[in-house]
PDB file of C-alpha atoms and ligand atoms in Angstrom:
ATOM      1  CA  UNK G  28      16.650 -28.166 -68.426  1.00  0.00           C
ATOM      2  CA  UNK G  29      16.130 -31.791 -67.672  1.00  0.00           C
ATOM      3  CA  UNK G  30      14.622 -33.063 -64.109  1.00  0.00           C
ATOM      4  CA  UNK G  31      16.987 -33.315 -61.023  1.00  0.00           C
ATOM      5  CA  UNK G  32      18.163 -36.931 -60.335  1.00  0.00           C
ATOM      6  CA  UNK G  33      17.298 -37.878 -56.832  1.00  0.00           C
ATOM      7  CA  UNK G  34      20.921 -39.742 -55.404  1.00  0.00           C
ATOM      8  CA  UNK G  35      18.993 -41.881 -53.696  1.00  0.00           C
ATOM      9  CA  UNK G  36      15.309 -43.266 -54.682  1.00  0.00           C
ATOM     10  CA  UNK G  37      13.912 -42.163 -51.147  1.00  0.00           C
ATOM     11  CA  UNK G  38      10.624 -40.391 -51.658  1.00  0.00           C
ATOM     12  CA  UNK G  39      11.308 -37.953 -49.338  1.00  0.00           C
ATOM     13  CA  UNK G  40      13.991 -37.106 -51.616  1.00  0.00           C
ATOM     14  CA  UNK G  41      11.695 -37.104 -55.085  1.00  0.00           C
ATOM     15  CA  UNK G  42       9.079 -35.435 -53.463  1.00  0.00           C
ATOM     16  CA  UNK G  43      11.821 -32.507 -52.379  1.00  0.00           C
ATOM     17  CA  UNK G  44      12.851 -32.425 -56.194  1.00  0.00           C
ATOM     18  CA  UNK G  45       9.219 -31.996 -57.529  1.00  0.00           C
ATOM     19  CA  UNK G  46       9.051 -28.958 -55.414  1.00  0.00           C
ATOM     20  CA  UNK G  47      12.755 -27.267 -56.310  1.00  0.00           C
ATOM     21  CA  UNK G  48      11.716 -24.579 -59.006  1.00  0.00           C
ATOM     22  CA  UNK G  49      14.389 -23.813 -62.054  1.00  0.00           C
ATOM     23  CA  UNK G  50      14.560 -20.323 -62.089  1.00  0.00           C
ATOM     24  CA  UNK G  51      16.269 -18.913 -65.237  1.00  0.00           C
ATOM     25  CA  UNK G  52      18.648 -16.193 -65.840  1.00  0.00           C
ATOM     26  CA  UNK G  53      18.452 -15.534 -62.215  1.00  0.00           C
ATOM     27  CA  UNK G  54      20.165 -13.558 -60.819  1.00  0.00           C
ATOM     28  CA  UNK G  55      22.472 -13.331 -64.062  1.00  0.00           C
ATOM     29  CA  UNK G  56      21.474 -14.347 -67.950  1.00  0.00           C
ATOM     30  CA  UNK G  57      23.235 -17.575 -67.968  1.00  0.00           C
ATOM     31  CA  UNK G  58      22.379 -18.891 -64.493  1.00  0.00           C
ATOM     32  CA  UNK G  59      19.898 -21.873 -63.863  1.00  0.00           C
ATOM     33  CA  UNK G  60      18.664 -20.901 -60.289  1.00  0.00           C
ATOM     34  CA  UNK G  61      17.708 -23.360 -57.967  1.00  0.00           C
ATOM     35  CA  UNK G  62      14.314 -21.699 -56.024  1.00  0.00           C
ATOM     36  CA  UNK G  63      14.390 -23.989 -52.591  1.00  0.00           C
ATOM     37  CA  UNK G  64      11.353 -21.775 -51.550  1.00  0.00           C
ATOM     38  CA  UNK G  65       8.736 -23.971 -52.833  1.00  0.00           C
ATOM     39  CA  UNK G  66      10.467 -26.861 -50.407  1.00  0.00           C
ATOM     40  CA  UNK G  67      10.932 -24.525 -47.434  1.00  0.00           C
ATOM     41  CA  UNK G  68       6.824 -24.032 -47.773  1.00  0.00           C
ATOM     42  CA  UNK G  69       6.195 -27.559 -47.700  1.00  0.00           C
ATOM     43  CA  UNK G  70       6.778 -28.534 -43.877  1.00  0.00           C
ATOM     44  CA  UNK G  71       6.289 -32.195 -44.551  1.00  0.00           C
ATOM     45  CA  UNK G  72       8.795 -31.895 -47.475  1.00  0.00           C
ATOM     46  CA  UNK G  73      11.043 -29.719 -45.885  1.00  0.00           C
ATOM     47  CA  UNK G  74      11.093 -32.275 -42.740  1.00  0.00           C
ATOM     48  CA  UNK G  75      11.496 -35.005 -44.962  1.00  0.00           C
ATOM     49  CA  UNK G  76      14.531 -33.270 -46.103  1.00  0.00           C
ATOM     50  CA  UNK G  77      15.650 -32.878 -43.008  1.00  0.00           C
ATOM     51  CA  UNK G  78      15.743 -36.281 -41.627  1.00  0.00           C
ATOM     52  CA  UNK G  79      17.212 -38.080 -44.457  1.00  0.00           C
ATOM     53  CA  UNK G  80      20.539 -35.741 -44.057  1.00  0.00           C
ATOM     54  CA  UNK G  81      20.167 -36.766 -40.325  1.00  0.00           C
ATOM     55  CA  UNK G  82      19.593 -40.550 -41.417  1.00  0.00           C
ATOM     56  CA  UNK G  83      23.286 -40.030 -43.653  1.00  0.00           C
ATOM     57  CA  UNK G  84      25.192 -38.522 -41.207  1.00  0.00           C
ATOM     58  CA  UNK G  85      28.110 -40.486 -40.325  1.00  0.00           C
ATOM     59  CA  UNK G  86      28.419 -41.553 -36.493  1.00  0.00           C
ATOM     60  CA  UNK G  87      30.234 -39.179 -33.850  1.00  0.00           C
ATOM     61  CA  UNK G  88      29.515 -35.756 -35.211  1.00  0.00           C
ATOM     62  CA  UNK G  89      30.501 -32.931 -32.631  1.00  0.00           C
ATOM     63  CA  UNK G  90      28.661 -30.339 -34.066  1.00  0.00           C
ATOM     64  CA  UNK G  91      26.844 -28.637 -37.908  1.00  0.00           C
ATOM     65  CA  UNK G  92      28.526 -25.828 -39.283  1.00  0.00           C
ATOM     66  CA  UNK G  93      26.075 -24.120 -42.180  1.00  0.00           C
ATOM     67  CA  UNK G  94      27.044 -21.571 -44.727  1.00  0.00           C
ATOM     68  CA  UNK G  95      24.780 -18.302 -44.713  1.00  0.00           C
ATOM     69  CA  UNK G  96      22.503 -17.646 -45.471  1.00  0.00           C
ATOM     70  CA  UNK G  97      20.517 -20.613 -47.327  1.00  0.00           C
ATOM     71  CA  UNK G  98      23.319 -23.309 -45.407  1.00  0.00           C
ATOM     72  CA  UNK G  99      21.366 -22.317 -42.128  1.00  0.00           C
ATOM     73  CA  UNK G 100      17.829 -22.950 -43.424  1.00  0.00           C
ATOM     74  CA  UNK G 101      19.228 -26.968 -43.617  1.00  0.00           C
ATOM     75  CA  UNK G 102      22.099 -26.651 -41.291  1.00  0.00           C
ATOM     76  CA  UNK G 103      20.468 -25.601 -37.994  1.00  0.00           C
ATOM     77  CA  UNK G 104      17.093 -28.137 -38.081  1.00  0.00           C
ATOM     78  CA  UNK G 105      19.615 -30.964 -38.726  1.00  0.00           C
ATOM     79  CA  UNK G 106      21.868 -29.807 -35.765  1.00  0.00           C
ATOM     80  CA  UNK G 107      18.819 -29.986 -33.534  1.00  0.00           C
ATOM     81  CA  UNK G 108      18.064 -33.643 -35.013  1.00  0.00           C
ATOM     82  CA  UNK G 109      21.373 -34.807 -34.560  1.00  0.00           C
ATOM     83  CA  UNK G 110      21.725 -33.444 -30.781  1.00  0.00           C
ATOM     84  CA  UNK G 111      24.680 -31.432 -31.605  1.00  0.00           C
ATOM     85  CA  UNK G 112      25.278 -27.416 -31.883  1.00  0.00           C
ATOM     86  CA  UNK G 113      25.168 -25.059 -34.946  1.00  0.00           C
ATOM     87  CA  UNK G 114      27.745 -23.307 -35.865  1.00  0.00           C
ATOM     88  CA  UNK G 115      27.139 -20.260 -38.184  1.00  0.00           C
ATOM     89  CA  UNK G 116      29.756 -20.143 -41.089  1.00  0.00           C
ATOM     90  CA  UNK G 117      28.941 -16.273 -41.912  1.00  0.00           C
ATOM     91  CA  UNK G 118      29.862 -13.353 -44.446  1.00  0.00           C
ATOM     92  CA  UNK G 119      32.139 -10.417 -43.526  1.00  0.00           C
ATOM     93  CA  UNK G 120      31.501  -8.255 -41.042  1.00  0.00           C
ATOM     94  CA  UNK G 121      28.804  -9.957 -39.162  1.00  0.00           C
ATOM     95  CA  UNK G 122      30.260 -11.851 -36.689  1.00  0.00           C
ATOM     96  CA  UNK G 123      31.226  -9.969 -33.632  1.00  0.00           C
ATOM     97  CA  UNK G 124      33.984 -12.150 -31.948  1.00  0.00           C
ATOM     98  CA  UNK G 125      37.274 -13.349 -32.999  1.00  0.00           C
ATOM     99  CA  UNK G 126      37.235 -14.787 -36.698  1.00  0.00           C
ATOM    100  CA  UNK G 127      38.998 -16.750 -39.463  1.00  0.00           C
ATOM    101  CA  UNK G 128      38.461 -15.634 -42.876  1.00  0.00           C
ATOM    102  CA  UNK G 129      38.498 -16.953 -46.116  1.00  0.00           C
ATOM    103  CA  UNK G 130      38.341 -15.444 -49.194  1.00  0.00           C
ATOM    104  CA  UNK G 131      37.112 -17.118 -52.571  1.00  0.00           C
ATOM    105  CA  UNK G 132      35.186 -16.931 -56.027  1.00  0.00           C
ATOM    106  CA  UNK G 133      31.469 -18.061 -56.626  1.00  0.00           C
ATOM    107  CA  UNK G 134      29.194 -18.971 -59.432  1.00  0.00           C
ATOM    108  CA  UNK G 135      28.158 -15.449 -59.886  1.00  0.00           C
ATOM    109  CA  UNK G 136      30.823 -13.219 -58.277  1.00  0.00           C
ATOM    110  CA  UNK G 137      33.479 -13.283 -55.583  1.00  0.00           C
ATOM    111  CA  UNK G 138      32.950 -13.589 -51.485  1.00  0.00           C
ATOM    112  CA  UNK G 139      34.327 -14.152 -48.336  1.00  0.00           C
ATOM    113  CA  UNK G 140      33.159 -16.412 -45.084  1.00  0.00           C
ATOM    114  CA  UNK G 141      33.951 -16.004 -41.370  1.00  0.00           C
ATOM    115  CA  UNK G 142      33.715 -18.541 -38.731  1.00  0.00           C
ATOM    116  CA  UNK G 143      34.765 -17.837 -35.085  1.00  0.00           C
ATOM    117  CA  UNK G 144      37.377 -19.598 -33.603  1.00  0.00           C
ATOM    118  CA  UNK G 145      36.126 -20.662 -30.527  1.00  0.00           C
ATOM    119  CA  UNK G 146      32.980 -21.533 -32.532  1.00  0.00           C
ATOM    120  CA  UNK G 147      34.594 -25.647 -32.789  1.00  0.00           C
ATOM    121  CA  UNK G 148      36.699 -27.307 -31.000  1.00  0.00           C
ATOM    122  CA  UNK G 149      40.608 -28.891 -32.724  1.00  0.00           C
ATOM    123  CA  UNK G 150      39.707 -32.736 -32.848  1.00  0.00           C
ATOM    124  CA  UNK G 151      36.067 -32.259 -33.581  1.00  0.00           C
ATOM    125  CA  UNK G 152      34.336 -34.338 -36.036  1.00  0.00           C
ATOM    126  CA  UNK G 153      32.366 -31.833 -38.285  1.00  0.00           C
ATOM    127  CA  UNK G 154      29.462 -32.562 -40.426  1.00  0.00           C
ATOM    128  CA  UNK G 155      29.400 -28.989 -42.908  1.00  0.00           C
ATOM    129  CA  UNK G 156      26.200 -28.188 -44.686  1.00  0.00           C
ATOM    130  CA  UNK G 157      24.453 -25.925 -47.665  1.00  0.00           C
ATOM    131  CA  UNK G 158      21.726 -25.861 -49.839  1.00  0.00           C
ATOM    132  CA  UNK G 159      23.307 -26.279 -52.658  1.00  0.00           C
ATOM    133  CA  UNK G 160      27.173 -27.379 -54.267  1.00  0.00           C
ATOM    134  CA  UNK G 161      27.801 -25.587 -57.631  1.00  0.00           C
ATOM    135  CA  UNK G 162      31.663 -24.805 -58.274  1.00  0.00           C
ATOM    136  CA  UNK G 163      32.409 -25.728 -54.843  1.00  0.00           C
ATOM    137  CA  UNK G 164      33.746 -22.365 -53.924  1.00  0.00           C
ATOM    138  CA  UNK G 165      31.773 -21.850 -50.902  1.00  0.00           C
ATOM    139  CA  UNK G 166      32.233 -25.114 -48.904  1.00  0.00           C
ATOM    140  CA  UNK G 167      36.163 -25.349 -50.293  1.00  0.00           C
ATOM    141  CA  UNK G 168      36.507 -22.186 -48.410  1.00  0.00           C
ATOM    142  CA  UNK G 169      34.047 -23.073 -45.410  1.00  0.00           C
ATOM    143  CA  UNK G 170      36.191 -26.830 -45.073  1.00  0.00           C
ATOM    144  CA  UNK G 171      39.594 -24.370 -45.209  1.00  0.00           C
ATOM    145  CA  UNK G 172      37.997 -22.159 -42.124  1.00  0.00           C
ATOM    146  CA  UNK G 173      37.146 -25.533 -39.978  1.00  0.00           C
ATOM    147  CA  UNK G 174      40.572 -27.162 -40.757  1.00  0.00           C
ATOM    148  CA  UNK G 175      41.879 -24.227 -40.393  1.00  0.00           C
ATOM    149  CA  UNK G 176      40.676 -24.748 -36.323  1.00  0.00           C
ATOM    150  CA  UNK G 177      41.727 -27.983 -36.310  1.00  0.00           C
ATOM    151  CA  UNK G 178      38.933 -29.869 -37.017  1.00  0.00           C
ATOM    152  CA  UNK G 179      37.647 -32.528 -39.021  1.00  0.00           C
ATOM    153  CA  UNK G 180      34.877 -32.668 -41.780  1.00  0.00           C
ATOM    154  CA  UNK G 181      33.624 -35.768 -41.353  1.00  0.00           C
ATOM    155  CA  UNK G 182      30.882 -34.998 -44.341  1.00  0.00           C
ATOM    156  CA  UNK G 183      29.521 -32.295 -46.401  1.00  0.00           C
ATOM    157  CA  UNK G 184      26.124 -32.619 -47.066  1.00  0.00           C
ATOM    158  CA  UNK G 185      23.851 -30.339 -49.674  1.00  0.00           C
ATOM    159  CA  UNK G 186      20.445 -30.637 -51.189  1.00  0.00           C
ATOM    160  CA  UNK G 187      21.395 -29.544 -54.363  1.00  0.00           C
ATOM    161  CA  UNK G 188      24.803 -30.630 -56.567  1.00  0.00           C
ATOM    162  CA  UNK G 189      24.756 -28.879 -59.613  1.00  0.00           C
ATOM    163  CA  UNK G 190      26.758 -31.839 -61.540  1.00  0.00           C
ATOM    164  CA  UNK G 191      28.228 -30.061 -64.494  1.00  0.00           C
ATOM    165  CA  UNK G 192      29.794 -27.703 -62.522  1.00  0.00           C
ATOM    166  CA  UNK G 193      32.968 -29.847 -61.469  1.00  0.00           C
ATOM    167  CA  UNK G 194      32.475 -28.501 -57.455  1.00  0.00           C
ATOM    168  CA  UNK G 195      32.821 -32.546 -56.367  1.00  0.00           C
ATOM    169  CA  UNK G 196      36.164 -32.213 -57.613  1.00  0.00           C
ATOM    170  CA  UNK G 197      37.037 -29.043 -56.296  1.00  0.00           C
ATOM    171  CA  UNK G 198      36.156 -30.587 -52.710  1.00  0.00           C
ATOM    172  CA  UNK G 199      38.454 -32.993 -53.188  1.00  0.00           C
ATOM    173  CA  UNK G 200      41.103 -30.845 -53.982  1.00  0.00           C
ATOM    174  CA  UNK G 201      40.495 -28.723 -50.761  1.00  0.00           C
ATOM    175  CA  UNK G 202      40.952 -32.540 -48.351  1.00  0.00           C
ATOM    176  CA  UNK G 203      36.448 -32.548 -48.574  1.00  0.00           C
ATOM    177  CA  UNK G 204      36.148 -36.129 -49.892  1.00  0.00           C
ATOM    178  CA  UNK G 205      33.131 -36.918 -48.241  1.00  0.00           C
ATOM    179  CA  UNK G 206      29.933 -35.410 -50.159  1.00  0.00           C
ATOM    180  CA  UNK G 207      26.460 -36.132 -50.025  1.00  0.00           C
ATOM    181  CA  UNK G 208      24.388 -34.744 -52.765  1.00  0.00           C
ATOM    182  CA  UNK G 209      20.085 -35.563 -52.163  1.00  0.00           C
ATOM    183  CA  UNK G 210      19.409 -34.000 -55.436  1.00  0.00           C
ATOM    184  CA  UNK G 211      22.026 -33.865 -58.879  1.00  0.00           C
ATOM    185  CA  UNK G 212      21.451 -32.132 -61.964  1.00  0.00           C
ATOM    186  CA  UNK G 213      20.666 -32.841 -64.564  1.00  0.00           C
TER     187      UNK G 213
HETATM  188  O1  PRP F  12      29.483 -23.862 -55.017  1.00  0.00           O
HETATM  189  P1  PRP F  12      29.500 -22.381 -55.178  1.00  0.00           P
HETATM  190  O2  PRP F  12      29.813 -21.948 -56.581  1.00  0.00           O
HETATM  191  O3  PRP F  12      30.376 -21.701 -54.201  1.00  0.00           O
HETATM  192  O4  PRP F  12      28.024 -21.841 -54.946  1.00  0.00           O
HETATM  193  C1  PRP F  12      27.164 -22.344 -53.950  1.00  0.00           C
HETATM  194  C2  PRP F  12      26.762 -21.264 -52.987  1.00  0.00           C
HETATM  195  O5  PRP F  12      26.017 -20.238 -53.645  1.00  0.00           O
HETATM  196  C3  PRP F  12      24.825 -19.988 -52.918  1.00  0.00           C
HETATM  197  O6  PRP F  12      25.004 -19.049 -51.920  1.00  0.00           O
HETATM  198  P2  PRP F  12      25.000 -17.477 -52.170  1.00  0.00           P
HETATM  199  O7  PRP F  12      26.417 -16.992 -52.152  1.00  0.00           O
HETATM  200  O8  PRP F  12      24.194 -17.155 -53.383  1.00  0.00           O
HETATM  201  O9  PRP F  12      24.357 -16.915 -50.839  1.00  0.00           O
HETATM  202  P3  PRP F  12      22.949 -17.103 -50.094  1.00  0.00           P
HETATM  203  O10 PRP F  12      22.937 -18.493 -49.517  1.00  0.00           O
HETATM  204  O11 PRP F  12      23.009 -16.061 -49.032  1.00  0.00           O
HETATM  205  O12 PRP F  12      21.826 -16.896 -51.071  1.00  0.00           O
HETATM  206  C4  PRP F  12      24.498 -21.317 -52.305  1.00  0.00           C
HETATM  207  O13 PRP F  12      23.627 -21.171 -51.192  1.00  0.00           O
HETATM  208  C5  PRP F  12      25.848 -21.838 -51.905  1.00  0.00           C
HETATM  209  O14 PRP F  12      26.266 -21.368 -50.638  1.00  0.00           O
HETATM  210  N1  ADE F  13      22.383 -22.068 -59.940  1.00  0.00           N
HETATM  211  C1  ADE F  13      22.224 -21.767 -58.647  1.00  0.00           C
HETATM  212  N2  ADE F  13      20.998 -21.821 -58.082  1.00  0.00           N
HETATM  213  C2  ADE F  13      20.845 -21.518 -56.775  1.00  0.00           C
HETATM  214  N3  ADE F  13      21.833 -21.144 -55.988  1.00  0.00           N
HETATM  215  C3  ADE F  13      23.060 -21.085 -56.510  1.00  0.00           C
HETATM  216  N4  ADE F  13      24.256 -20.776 -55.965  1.00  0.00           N
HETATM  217  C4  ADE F  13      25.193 -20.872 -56.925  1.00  0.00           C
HETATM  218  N5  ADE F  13      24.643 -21.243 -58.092  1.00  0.00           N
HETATM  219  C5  ADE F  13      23.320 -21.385 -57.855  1.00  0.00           C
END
């Protein structure tokens, strides 16, 4: 497996990469997997992370929606760095008001993601965040929930784009044109 290929040349964003461990045939043979526990150790790293999404984030965000489980470990610092609320984009069954629902296929099996619907606002400008973009499944179905309200993505942002998987594409074909990527591989 060749190095990841920091987007940017920040060193905030190479010194993330050195500590993103390849895991493979985990949790399937076949699958490269992307261990972000070594970064979430590292507080300076993990900071680091942090405010170079915040330092991307287009102007006039209303709020962060982040995909659980790892989409919160990113989504909810940045929220508090930009000012704005988090909003959790959850699986089944664990929110307890009134939901939208989307279902959709991953990587490594099938899913589906509920957001609230008093959760955002119609008209707000939404930045939508996860660890990591492989076939795009997750945040297709995550930017269907907040248009789905009537809101805007204004970005997605992820750590990790796992390039070979054609999920930029996918975005695109679900209206998510806007995608920043810290980290591609390979
Ligand atoms: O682009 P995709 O093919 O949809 O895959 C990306 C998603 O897969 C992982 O989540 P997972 O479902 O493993 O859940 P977790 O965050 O709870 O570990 C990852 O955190 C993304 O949300
Ligand atoms: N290869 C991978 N590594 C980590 N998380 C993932 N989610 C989907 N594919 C993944």
């Amino acid at each position: 497996m060749e190095p990841m290929k920091p987007e940017t040349s920040d060193p905030r964003v190479e010194h993330a990469a050195s500590l993103i461990r390849n895991v493979p045939d985990f949790p399937k043979p076949g699958i490269q997997f992307k261990d972000i526990t070594p970064l979430l150790g590292d507080s300076g790293a993990f900071e680091g992370v942090i405010d170079v999404l915040a330092e991307s984030a287009p102007a006039g965000i209303d709020a962060v929606c982040g995909v659980e489980s790892r989409g919160f470990l990113f989504g909810a610092p940045l929220a508090l760095r930009l000012g704005v609320g988090f909003v959790p984009i959850r699986k089944p069954g664990k929110l307890p008001g009134t939901v939208v629902e989307e279902h959709f296929d991953l990587e490594y099996g099938s899913s589906v993601l509920a957001m609230h619907i008093d959760g955002i606002q119609a008209g707000q400008r939404v930045l939508l965040v996860d660890d990591l973009l492989a076939t795009g499944g997750t945040l297709c179905a995550s930017g269907k929930l907040i248009h789905r309200l009537g809101a805007e993505v204004a970005q997605v942002q992820v750590v990790i784009e796992l390039a070979d998987l054609g999920g930029r594409a996918n975005l695109a074909t679900c209206g998510l044109n806007e995608v920043l990527a810290l980290l591609q591989t390979p």
